[in-house]
């Protein structure tokens, strides 16, 4: 359901798996999102200039609404659409960017990789969630 919008609106769409992930207090319930700092291994790339089998650090913003479901999806390989800031920080910029890597979703993203889409998007990470821009993280304070 979200494949074309995610593919067309994001700078990257990839099949990934969590190598390490930690919950942070860098966002609160007022924003509607909880931020996780994650290291992801890229299994396959559907959109964007990225190499398979690389590891990236990313700020994943998970909506409080549906958090349990999102965390369950991320417990095994999943499809993620995301952005890269001007300061080279990978991050998610809205909800519904975390999709299960079921057969239907994988087939849809593989089709989009080959055929593209006519969905009205410009891969510019436009979002109504302006407060989900990446946060400067001091690595010496992570986990405090």
C-alpha positions as a LaTeX table, in Angstrom:
\begin{tabular}{lrrr}
\hline
Residue & $x$ (\AA) & $y$ (\AA) & $z$ (\AA) \\
\hline
Unk1 & 0.00 & 0.00 & 0.00 \\
Unk2 & 2.85 & 2.45 & 0.79 \\
Unk3 & 5.45 & 1.09 & $-1.64$ \\
Unk4 & 5.04 & 3.67 & $-4.42$ \\
Unk5 & 4.78 & 6.65 & $-2.07$ \\
Unk6 & 7.82 & 5.52 & $-0.08$ \\
Unk7 & 9.80 & 4.82 & $-3.26$ \\
Unk8 & 8.86 & 8.14 & $-4.88$ \\
Unk9 & 9.21 & 10.41 & $-1.84$ \\
Unk10 & 12.41 & 9.07 & $-0.25$ \\
Unk11 & 16.04 & 9.26 & $-1.29$ \\
Unk12 & 16.61 & 5.57 & $-0.51$ \\
Unk13 & 14.57 & 2.40 & $-0.31$ \\
Unk14 & 16.35 & $-0.79$ & 0.71 \\
Unk15 & 15.98 & $-4.22$ & 2.22 \\
Unk16 & 17.88 & $-4.02$ & 5.50 \\
Unk17 & 18.45 & $-5.85$ & 8.76 \\
Unk18 & 19.30 & $-4.52$ & 12.21 \\
Unk19 & 22.85 & $-5.15$ & 13.38 \\
Unk20 & 22.41 & $-3.08$ & 16.55 \\
Unk21 & 19.71 & $-0.71$ & 17.77 \\
Unk22 & 19.19 & 1.39 & 20.86 \\
Unk23 & 16.20 & 3.38 & 22.06 \\
Unk24 & 16.88 & 7.05 & 22.83 \\
Unk25 & 15.16 & 9.84 & 24.69 \\
Unk26 & 15.95 & 12.30 & 21.88 \\
Unk27 & 12.25 & 12.54 & 20.98 \\
Unk28 & 9.27 & 12.38 & 23.29 \\
Unk29 & 5.57 & 11.65 & 23.13 \\
Unk30 & 4.88 & 15.31 & 22.24 \\
Unk31 & 6.46 & 14.67 & 18.81 \\
Unk32 & 4.47 & 11.44 & 18.44 \\
Unk33 & 7.68 & 9.54 & 17.72 \\
Unk34 & 10.41 & 7.63 & 19.57 \\
Unk35 & 13.89 & 7.74 & 18.05 \\
Unk36 & 16.09 & 4.68 & 17.73 \\
Unk37 & 19.75 & 4.84 & 16.73 \\
Unk38 & 20.46 & 1.82 & 14.57 \\
Unk39 & 23.21 & 0.17 & 12.62 \\
Unk40 & 21.68 & $-1.53$ & 9.60 \\
Unk41 & 23.16 & $-3.91$ & 7.06 \\
Unk42 & 21.94 & $-3.22$ & 3.54 \\
Unk43 & 20.84 & $-6.47$ & 1.92 \\
Unk44 & 19.38 & $-5.07$ & $-1.32$ \\
Unk45 & 18.87 & $-1.58$ & $-2.76$ \\
Unk46 & 15.67 & $-0.63$ & $-4.55$ \\
Unk47 & 16.34 & 3.09 & $-4.91$ \\
Unk48 & 19.28 & 5.38 & $-4.19$ \\
Unk49 & 23.03 & 5.25 & $-4.54$ \\
Unk50 & 24.06 & 2.72 & $-1.93$ \\
Unk51 & 25.99 & $-0.53$ & $-2.00$ \\
Unk52 & 24.70 & $-3.91$ & $-0.90$ \\
Unk53 & 26.33 & $-5.47$ & 2.16 \\
Unk54 & 27.34 & $-2.10$ & 3.61 \\
Unk55 & 26.45 & $-1.01$ & 7.12 \\
Unk56 & 24.90 & 2.37 & 7.82 \\
Unk57 & 24.06 & 4.31 & 10.97 \\
Unk58 & 20.56 & 5.74 & 10.92 \\
Unk59 & 18.07 & 7.59 & 13.10 \\
Unk60 & 14.79 & 5.69 & 12.86 \\
Unk61 & 11.76 & 7.62 & 14.08 \\
Unk62 & 9.04 & 5.18 & 15.14 \\
Unk63 & 5.51 & 6.42 & 15.69 \\
Unk64 & 4.11 & 5.74 & 19.15 \\
Unk65 & 0.96 & 4.69 & 17.32 \\
Unk66 & 1.84 & 1.20 & 16.09 \\
Unk67 & 5.24 & 1.07 & 17.80 \\
Unk68 & 4.96 & $-2.59$ & 18.81 \\
Unk69 & 4.19 & $-3.56$ & 15.22 \\
Unk70 & 7.12 & $-1.52$ & 13.85 \\
Unk71 & 9.54 & $-3.04$ & 16.36 \\
Unk72 & 8.28 & $-6.52$ & 15.47 \\
Unk73 & 8.84 & $-5.81$ & 11.75 \\
Unk74 & 12.39 & $-4.61$ & 12.50 \\
Unk75 & 13.21 & $-7.83$ & 14.37 \\
Unk76 & 13.95 & $-9.50$ & 11.02 \\
Unk77 & 14.93 & $-8.16$ & 7.56 \\
Unk78 & 12.56 & $-5.36$ & 6.49 \\
Unk79 & 12.13 & $-2.72$ & 3.82 \\
Unk80 & 12.97 & 0.84 & 4.85 \\
Unk81 & 12.65 & 4.09 & 2.94 \\
Unk82 & 14.77 & 6.94 & 4.30 \\
Unk83 & 16.76 & 10.10 & 3.67 \\
Unk84 & 20.24 & 11.53 & 4.06 \\
Unk85 & 20.69 & 15.01 & 5.47 \\
Unk86 & 23.11 & 17.66 & 4.22 \\
Unk87 & 25.32 & 16.61 & 7.16 \\
Unk88 & 25.35 & 12.98 & 5.93 \\
Unk89 & 22.99 & 11.66 & 8.62 \\
Unk90 & 20.59 & 8.93 & 7.53 \\
Unk91 & 17.13 & 9.24 & 9.05 \\
Unk92 & 13.43 & 8.49 & 8.59 \\
Unk93 & 11.24 & 11.54 & 8.13 \\
Unk94 & 7.67 & 10.28 & 8.61 \\
Unk95 & 5.69 & 7.20 & 9.56 \\
Unk96 & 4.83 & 4.17 & 7.40 \\
Unk97 & 8.40 & 3.88 & 6.08 \\
Unk98 & 9.04 & 0.55 & 7.86 \\
Unk99 & 7.52 & $-2.30$ & 5.85 \\
Unk100 & 7.73 & $-6.05$ & 6.32 \\
Unk101 & 9.84 & $-7.87$ & 3.76 \\
Unk102 & 7.01 & $-10.20$ & 2.80 \\
Unk103 & 6.79 & $-11.61$ & $-0.72$ \\
Unk104 & 4.30 & $-8.99$ & $-1.93$ \\
Unk105 & 6.32 & $-6.00$ & $-0.69$ \\
Unk106 & 9.63 & $-7.36$ & $-2.00$ \\
Unk107 & 8.04 & $-8.05$ & $-5.41$ \\
Unk108 & 6.55 & $-4.53$ & $-5.51$ \\
Unk109 & 9.86 & $-2.83$ & $-4.67$ \\
Unk110 & 11.73 & $-4.99$ & $-7.20$ \\
Unk111 & 9.16 & $-3.95$ & $-9.82$ \\
Unk112 & 9.58 & $-0.28$ & $-8.85$ \\
Unk113 & 13.37 & $-0.60$ & $-9.09$ \\
Unk114 & 13.04 & $-1.83$ & $-12.68$ \\
Unk115 & 10.05 & 0.20 & $-13.93$ \\
Unk116 & 10.02 & 3.25 & $-11.67$ \\
Unk117 & 6.69 & 4.85 & $-10.83$ \\
Unk118 & 4.42 & 7.61 & $-12.04$ \\
Unk119 & 3.49 & 8.42 & $-8.44$ \\
Unk120 & 3.77 & 12.18 & $-7.87$ \\
Unk121 & 6.95 & 12.34 & $-5.82$ \\
Unk122 & 10.40 & 13.82 & $-6.28$ \\
Unk123 & 12.55 & 11.79 & $-3.86$ \\
Unk124 & 13.04 & 14.95 & $-1.80$ \\
Unk125 & 11.88 & 13.64 & 1.59 \\
Unk126 & 9.05 & 16.14 & 1.82 \\
Unk127 & 7.11 & 15.63 & 5.01 \\
Unk128 & 4.55 & 17.35 & 7.14 \\
Unk129 & 6.60 & 16.21 & 10.17 \\
Unk130 & 9.08 & 19.08 & 10.18 \\
Unk131 & 10.19 & 18.10 & 13.67 \\
Unk132 & 11.64 & 14.81 & 12.40 \\
Unk133 & 14.80 & 16.32 & 10.97 \\
Unk134 & 17.92 & 14.49 & 12.15 \\
Unk135 & 19.27 & 15.33 & 15.60 \\
Unk136 & 22.95 & 16.00 & 16.29 \\
Unk137 & 24.07 & 13.07 & 18.41 \\
Unk138 & 27.19 & 13.27 & 20.54 \\
Unk139 & 28.56 & 9.73 & 20.38 \\
Unk140 & 30.16 & 10.13 & 23.81 \\
Unk141 & 26.70 & 10.57 & 25.32 \\
Unk142 & 24.87 & 7.80 & 23.46 \\
Unk143 & 23.19 & 5.43 & 25.88 \\
Unk144 & 23.27 & 7.89 & 28.81 \\
\hline
\end{tabular}
